[in-house]
XYZ file of C-alpha atoms in Angstrom:
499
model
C 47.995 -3.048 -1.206
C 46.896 -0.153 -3.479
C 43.251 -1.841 -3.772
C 43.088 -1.042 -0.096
C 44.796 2.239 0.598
C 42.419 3.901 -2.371
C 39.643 1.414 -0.030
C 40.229 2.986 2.944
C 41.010 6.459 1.616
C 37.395 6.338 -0.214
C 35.969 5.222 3.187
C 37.602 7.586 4.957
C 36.362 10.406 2.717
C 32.956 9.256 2.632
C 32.370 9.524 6.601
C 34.302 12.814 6.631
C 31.663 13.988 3.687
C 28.926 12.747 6.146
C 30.361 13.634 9.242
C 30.012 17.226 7.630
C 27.225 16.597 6.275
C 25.486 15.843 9.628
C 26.979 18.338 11.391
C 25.511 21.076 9.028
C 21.781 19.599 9.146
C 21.947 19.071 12.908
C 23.071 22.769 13.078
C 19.909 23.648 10.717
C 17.582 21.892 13.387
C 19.310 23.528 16.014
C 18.679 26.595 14.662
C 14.808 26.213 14.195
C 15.632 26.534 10.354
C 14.274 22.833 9.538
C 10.764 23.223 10.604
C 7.925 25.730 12.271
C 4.574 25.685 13.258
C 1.906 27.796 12.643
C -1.758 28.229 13.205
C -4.711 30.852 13.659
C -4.432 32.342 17.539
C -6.957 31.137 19.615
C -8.398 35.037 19.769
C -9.649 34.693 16.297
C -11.647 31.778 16.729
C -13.036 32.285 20.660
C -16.271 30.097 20.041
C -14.315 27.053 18.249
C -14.117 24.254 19.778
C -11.576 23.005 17.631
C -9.481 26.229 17.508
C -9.629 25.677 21.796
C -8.563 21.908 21.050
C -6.018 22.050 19.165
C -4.726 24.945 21.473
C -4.733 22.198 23.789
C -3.050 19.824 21.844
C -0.447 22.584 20.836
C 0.910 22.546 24.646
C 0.945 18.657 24.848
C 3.431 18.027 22.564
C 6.496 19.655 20.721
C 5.317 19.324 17.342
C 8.077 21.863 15.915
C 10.808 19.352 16.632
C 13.894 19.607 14.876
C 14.130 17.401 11.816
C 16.964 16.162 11.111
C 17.329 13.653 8.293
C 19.544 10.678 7.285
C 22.801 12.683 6.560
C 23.357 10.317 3.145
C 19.595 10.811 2.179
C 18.898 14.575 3.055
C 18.124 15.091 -0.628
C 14.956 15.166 -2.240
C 15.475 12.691 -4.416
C 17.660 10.665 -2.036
C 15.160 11.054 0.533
C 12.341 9.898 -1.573
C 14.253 6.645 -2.820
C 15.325 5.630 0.497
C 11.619 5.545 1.468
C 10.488 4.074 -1.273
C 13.010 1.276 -0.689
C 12.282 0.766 2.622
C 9.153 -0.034 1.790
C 9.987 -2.580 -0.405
C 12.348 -4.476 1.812
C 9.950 -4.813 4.297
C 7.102 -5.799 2.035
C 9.271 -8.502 0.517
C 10.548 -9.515 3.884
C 6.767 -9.904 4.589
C 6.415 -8.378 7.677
C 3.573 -6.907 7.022
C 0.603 -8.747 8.257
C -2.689 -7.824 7.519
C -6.572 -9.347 7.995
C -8.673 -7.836 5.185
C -12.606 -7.126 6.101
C -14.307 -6.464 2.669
C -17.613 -4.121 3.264
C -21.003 -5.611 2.856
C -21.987 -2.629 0.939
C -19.366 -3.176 -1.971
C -16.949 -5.800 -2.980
C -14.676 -3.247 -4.473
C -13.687 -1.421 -1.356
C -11.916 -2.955 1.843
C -10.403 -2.086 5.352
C -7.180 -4.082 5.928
C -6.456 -4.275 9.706
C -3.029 -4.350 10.592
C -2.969 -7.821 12.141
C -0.057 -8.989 14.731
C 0.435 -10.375 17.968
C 0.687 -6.883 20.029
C -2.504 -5.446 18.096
C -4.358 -9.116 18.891
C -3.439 -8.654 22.727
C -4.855 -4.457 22.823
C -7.632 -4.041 24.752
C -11.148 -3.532 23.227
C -11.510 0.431 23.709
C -7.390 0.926 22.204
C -7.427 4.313 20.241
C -7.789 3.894 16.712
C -6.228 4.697 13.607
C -7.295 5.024 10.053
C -5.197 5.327 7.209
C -6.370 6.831 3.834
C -3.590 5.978 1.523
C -1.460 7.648 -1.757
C -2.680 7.802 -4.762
C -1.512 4.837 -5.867
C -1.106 2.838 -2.163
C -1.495 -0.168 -0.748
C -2.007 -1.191 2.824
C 1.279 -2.331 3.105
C 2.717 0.328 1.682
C 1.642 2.254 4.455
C 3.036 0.410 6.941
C 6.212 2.646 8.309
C 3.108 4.501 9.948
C 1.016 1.754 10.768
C 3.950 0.586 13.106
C 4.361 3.187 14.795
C 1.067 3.114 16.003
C 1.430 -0.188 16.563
C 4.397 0.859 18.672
C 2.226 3.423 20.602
C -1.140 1.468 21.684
C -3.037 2.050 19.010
C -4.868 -0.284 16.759
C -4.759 0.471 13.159
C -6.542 -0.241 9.217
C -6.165 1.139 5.801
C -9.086 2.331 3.976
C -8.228 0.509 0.989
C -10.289 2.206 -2.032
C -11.810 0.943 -5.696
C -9.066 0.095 -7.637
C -6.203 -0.689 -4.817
C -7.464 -4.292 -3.224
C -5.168 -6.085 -6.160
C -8.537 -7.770 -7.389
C -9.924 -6.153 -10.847
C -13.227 -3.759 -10.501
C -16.553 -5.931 -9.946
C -18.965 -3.647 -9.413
C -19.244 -0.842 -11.186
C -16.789 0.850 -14.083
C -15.711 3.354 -11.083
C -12.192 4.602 -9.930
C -11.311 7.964 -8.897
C -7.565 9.185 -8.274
C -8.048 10.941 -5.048
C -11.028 8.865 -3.721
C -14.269 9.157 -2.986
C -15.582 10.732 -0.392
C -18.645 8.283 -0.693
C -16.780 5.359 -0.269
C -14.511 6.491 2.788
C -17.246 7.755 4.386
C -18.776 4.358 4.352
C -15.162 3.136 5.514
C -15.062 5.052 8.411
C -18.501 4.105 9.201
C -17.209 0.391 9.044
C -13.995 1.169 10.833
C -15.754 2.598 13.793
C -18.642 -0.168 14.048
C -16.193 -3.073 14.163
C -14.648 -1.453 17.149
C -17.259 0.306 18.902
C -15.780 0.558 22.166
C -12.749 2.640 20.359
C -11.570 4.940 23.204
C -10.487 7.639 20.379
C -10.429 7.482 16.194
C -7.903 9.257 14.210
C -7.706 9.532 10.721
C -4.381 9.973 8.760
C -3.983 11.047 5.076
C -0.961 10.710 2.960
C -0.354 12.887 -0.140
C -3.819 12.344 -2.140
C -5.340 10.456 0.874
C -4.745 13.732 2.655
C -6.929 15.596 -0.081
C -9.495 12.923 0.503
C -9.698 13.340 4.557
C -10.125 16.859 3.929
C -13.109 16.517 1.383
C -14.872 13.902 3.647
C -14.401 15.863 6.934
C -15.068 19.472 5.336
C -18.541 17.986 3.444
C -20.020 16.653 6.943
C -18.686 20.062 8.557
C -20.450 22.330 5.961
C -23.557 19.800 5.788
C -23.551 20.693 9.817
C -23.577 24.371 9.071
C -26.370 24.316 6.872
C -28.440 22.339 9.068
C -27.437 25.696 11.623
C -25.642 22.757 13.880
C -21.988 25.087 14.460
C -19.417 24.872 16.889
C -21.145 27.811 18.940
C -23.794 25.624 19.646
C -21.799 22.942 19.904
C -19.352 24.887 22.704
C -23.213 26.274 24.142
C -24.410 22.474 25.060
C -20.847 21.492 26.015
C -20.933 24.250 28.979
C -24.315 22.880 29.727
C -23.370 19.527 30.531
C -20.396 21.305 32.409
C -22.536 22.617 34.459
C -24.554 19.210 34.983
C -20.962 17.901 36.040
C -19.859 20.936 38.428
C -23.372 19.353 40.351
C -22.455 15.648 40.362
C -18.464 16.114 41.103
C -16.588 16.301 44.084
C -14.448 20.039 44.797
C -16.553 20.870 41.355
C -16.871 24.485 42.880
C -12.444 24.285 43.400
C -10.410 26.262 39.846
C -7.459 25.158 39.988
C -4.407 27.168 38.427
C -2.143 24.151 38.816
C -1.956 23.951 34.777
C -2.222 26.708 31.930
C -5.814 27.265 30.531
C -7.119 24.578 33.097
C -10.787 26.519 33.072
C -10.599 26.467 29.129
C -10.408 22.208 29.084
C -12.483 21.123 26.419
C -13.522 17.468 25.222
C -12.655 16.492 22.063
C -16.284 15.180 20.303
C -15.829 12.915 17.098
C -18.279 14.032 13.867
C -20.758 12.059 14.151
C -21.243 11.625 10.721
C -17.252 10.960 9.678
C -16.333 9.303 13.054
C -12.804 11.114 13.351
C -12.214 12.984 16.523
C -8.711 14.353 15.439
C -6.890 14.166 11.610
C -3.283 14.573 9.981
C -2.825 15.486 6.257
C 0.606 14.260 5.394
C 1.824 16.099 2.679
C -1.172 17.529 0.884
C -1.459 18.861 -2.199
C -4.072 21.777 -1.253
C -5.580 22.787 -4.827
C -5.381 19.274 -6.788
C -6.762 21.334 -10.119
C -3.332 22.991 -10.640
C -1.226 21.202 -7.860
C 0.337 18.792 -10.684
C 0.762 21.374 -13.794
C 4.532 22.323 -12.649
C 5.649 18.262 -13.028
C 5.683 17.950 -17.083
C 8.458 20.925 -16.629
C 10.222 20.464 -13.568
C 10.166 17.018 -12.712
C 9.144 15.196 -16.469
C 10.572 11.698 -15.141
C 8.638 11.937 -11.665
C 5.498 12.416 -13.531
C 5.926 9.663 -16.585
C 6.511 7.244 -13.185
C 3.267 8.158 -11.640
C 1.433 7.717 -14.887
C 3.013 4.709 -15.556
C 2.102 3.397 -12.207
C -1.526 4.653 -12.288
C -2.300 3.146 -15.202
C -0.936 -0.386 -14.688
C -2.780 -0.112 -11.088
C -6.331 1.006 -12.732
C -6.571 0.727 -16.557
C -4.671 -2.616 -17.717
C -6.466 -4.701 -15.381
C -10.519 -3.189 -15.764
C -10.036 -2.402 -19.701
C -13.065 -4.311 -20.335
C -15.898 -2.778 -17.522
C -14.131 0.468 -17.892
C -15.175 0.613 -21.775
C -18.376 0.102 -20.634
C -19.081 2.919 -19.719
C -16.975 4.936 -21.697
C -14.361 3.580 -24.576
C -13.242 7.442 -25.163
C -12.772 8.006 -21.748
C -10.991 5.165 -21.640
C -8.526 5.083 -24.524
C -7.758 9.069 -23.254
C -7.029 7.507 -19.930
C -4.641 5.461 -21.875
C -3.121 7.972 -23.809
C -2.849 10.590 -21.172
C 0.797 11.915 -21.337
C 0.448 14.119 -18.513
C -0.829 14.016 -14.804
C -3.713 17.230 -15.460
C -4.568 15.103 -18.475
C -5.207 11.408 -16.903
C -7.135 13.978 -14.477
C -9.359 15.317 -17.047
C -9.456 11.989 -19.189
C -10.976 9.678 -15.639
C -13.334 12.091 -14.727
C -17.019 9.836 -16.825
C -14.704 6.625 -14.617
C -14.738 9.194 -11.155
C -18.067 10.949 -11.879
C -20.119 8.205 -13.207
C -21.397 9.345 -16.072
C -19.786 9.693 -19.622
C -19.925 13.434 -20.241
C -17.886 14.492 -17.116
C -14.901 16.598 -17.500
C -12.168 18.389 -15.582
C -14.447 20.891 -14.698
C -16.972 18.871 -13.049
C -14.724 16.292 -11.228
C -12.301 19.082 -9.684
C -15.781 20.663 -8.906
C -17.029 17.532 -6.878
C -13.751 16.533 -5.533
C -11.609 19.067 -4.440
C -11.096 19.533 -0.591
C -10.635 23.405 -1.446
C -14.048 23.378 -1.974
C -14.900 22.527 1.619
C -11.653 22.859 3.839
C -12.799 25.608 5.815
C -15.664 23.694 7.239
C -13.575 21.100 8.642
C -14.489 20.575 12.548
C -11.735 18.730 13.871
C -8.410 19.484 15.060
C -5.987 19.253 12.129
C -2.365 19.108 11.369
C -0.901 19.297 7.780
C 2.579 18.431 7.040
C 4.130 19.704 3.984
C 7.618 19.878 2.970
C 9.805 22.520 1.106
C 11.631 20.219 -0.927
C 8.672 18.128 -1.737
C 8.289 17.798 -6.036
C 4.800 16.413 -5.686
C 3.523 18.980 -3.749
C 5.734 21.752 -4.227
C 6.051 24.657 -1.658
C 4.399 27.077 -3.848
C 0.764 25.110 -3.378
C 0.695 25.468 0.486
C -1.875 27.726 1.348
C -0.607 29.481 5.068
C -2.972 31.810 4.555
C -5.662 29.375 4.489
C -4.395 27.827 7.484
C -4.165 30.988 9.271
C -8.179 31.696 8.628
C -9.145 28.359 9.671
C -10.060 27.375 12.937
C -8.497 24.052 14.857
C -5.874 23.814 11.822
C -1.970 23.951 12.308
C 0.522 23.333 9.657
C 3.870 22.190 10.267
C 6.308 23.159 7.663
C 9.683 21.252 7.292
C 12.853 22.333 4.951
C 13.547 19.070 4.149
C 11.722 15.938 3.740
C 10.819 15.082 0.274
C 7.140 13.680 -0.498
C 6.193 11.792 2.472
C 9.574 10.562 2.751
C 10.839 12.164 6.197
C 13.774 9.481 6.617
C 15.737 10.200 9.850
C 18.449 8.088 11.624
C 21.986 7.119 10.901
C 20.544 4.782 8.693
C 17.096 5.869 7.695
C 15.520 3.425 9.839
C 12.972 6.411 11.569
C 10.392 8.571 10.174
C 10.177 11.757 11.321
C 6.210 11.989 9.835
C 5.104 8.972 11.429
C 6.778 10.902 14.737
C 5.248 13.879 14.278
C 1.757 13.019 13.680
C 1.215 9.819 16.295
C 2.694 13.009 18.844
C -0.304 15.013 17.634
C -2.604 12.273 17.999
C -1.481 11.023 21.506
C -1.851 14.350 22.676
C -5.179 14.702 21.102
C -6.266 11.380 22.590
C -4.729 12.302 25.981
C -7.118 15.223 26.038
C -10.181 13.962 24.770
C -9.463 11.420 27.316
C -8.949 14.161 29.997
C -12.084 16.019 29.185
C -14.083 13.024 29.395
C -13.062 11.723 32.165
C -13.367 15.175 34.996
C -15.256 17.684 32.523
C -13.631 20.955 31.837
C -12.620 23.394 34.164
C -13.019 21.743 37.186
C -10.504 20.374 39.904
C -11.083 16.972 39.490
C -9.771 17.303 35.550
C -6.963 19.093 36.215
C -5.810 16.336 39.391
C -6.673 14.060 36.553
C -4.445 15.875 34.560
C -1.379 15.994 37.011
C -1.519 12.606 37.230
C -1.997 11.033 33.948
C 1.262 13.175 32.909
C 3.327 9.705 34.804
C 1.604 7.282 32.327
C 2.894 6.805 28.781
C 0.013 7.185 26.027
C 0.187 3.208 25.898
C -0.771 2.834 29.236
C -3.496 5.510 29.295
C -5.209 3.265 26.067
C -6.187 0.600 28.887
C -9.668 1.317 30.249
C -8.176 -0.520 33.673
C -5.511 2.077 33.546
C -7.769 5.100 33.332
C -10.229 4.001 36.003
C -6.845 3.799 37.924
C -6.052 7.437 36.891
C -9.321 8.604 37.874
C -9.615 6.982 41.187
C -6.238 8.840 42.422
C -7.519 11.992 40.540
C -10.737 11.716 42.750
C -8.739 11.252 46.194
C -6.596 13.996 45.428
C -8.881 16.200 44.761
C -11.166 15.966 47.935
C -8.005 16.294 49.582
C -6.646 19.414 48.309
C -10.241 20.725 48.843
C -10.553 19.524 52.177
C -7.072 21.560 52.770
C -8.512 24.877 51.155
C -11.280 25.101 53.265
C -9.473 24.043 56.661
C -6.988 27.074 55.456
């Protein structure tokens, strides 16, 4: 009898602690303390296409939702191991199917599609998603976002990079901790050719594969602007095929006012060289040179983890092709006590040559470098109470400068973690940034289908607003869409003129 009174009076005081607890995070999100958005004004960028984009996007979708997380896991640490066993539980409970397509161009880099019964049944021109993954990922370790694709309409693959298919180097003695921009380039490449009727690609990066999206779409964005291709010029020929539409469409001449910034409607163009029409960085680390020198001091046991894992995933395994290229390199790698140090110590293994050094690989790989030339709309998630990536890396400023970037900035949410629901089953990052992409999706899909500023776009607006995103993927769906959009529009212009 006293076994269960202390029972139930430890049971009783662990739902009042989280009844509390609740209460005072829910009061946080009401409060529009637990995250906010921000981004460069659309004045400071009038040529960008990307900066008018992600405007856009901005009014399809609430992307400064409240976050509120799992009352028992709202700590960092708490956060972070509920995630991390999540992921394990549904790894083991092998739910995570995949079909693995190895590139032609190298045995030591993959693309595993995420392979089930809903993703076999979506239609040939579904919206796609590509996944670059952590540091030390795996493609099923990236399935809590994968699903909610899934969940969406979308179809969706992990770029799975040198080192990370579970088979030991073949090729060459190459690895490189944040990726290569080489290599996912040739990825995407892949990605988009074995779906080429793709309505829509989007590319997501978590933690390092975040740095890595960045590097890959601000090189093709910078190679642009040296060739003098810009988004000027790019906004110049998209007003000339306006213009070629405004000709060829019914009630063309007709502005409608129906919806905000109708006339500014804009159609969301992939690079041509990367593929990826719209991006999200989860949790970046912005300036990977000094990102990880705070973790030997503040967070000593997060960091001898991470090395431990990084070099059972990359050193035990390719010890032999490794040394061939470099045994000092090598046995540094091995002794590397420190996250900047395994850094410095890989860089012959990431550079491909034996002399490289710190200097050189940070000089080659990071996205600092190039971020600003990055032509697509992008959101970056970061968290406050991230240890990885601490708050005092984030670079608002940056964000503010560059055109067609937002950043969404949450108090809580660990690295990557983002657990939400009574019992952590949600993720509020997987929310967030399948939001942003549907409503990137839903207006390149808009653009393309009534041109900008015209009346037919905006009736195709009204209307696609009573389809869900899913829906909207099916080609059969959208000639549906436009069809009404067409009759409605002679109509109303039939009405103006009678009037």
């Amino acid at each position: 009898m006293v076994l269960l009174s202390s029972a139930v009076a430890g049971a009783g005081a662990l739902l009042l602690h989280m009844g509390t607890q609740y209460a005072s995070l829910r009061s946080e999100a009401l409060s529009g303390a637990s995250a906010h958005l921000l981004h460069a004004p659309i004045g400071s960028h009038p040529s960008s296409v990307s900066a008018q984009t992600l405007d856009q996007i901005l009014m399809q979708t609430d992307l400064a939702a409240p976050y509120i997380p799992t009352p028992w896991a709202a700590g960092r640490f708490s956060n972070l191991a509920l995630f991390e066993l999540k992921k394990r539980l549904t790894i083991a409970s092998r739910r995570t199917p995949f079909a693995r397509q190895t590139l032609s161009s190298s045995t030591d880099l993959a693309i595993d599609w995420l392979d089930t019964a809903a993703t076999r049944e979506l239609p040939a021109d579904a919206p796609l998603l590509v996944v670059l993954h952590t540091i030390s990922g795996s493609a099923p370790q990236q399935h809590w976002l994968l699903a909610e694709a899934e969940r969406r309409g979308w179809r969706g693959c992990v770029l799975v990079r040198r080192g990370h298919t579970g088979e030991p180097l073949r090729e060459a003695p190459s690895f490189n901790l944040l990726g290569d921009v080489a290599d996912a380039r040739a990825q995407l490449k892949a990605a988009r050719e074995a779906y080429p009727s793709a309505s829509f690609c989007a590319a997501v990066g978590v933690s390092a594969g975040s740095g890595l999206l960045v590097s890959v779409l601000g090189r093709e964005g910078a190679a642009a602007a040296a060739k003098g291709i810009d988004e000027s010029n790019q906004e110049s020929n998209d007003e000339s095929n306006q213009e070629s539409n405004d000709e060829s469409n019914d009630g063309s001449n007709y502005e409608s006012n129906d919806e905000p910034h109708a006339r500014n409607r804009v159609s969301i163009r992939s690079d041509p060289s990367t593929h990826v029409d719209a991006a999200v960085g989860l949790c970046p680390a912005y300036d990977v040179s000094t990102s990880f020198d705070h973790l030997q001091i503040e967070f000593p046991l997060t960091e001898r983890l991470m090395l431990s894992q990084l070099k059972r995933l990359f050193l035990v395994p390719n010890a032999r092709i490794l040394r061939s290229l470099s045994a000092h390199a090598y046995d540094a790698c091995l002794h590397a006590t420190t996250l900047p140090q395994l850094f410095a110590a890989h860089a012959p293994f990431a550079c491909g040559h034996a002399d490289a050094d710190a200097r050189d690989y940070f000089e080659r790989f990071n996205p600092m470098h190039v971020c600003e030339h990055v032509r697509v709309p992008l959101l970056l998630v970061n968290s406050d109470d991230d240890m990885v990536c601490p708050p005092g890396s984030v670079r608002e400023d940056l964000v503010r400068e560059t055109a067609g970037v937002a950043l969404l900035r949450t108090r809580r949410g660990s690295h990557c973690a983002y657990s939400e629901g009574l019992f952590g089953e949600g993720s509020y990052a997987a929310r967030v940034a399948m939001g942003f992409l549907d409503a990137a999706h839903t207006v390149s899909l808009r653009g393309r289908e009534g041109g900008r500023g015209t009346a037919l776009e905006s009736e195709f607006a009204a209307v696609a607003r009573r389809y869900s995103a899913t829906e909207i993927a099916s080609r059969q769906i959208r000639k549906e869409i436009l069809a009404r959009a067409r009759r409605g529009s002679r109509q109303r212009l039939v009405k103006r003129r009678d009037s």
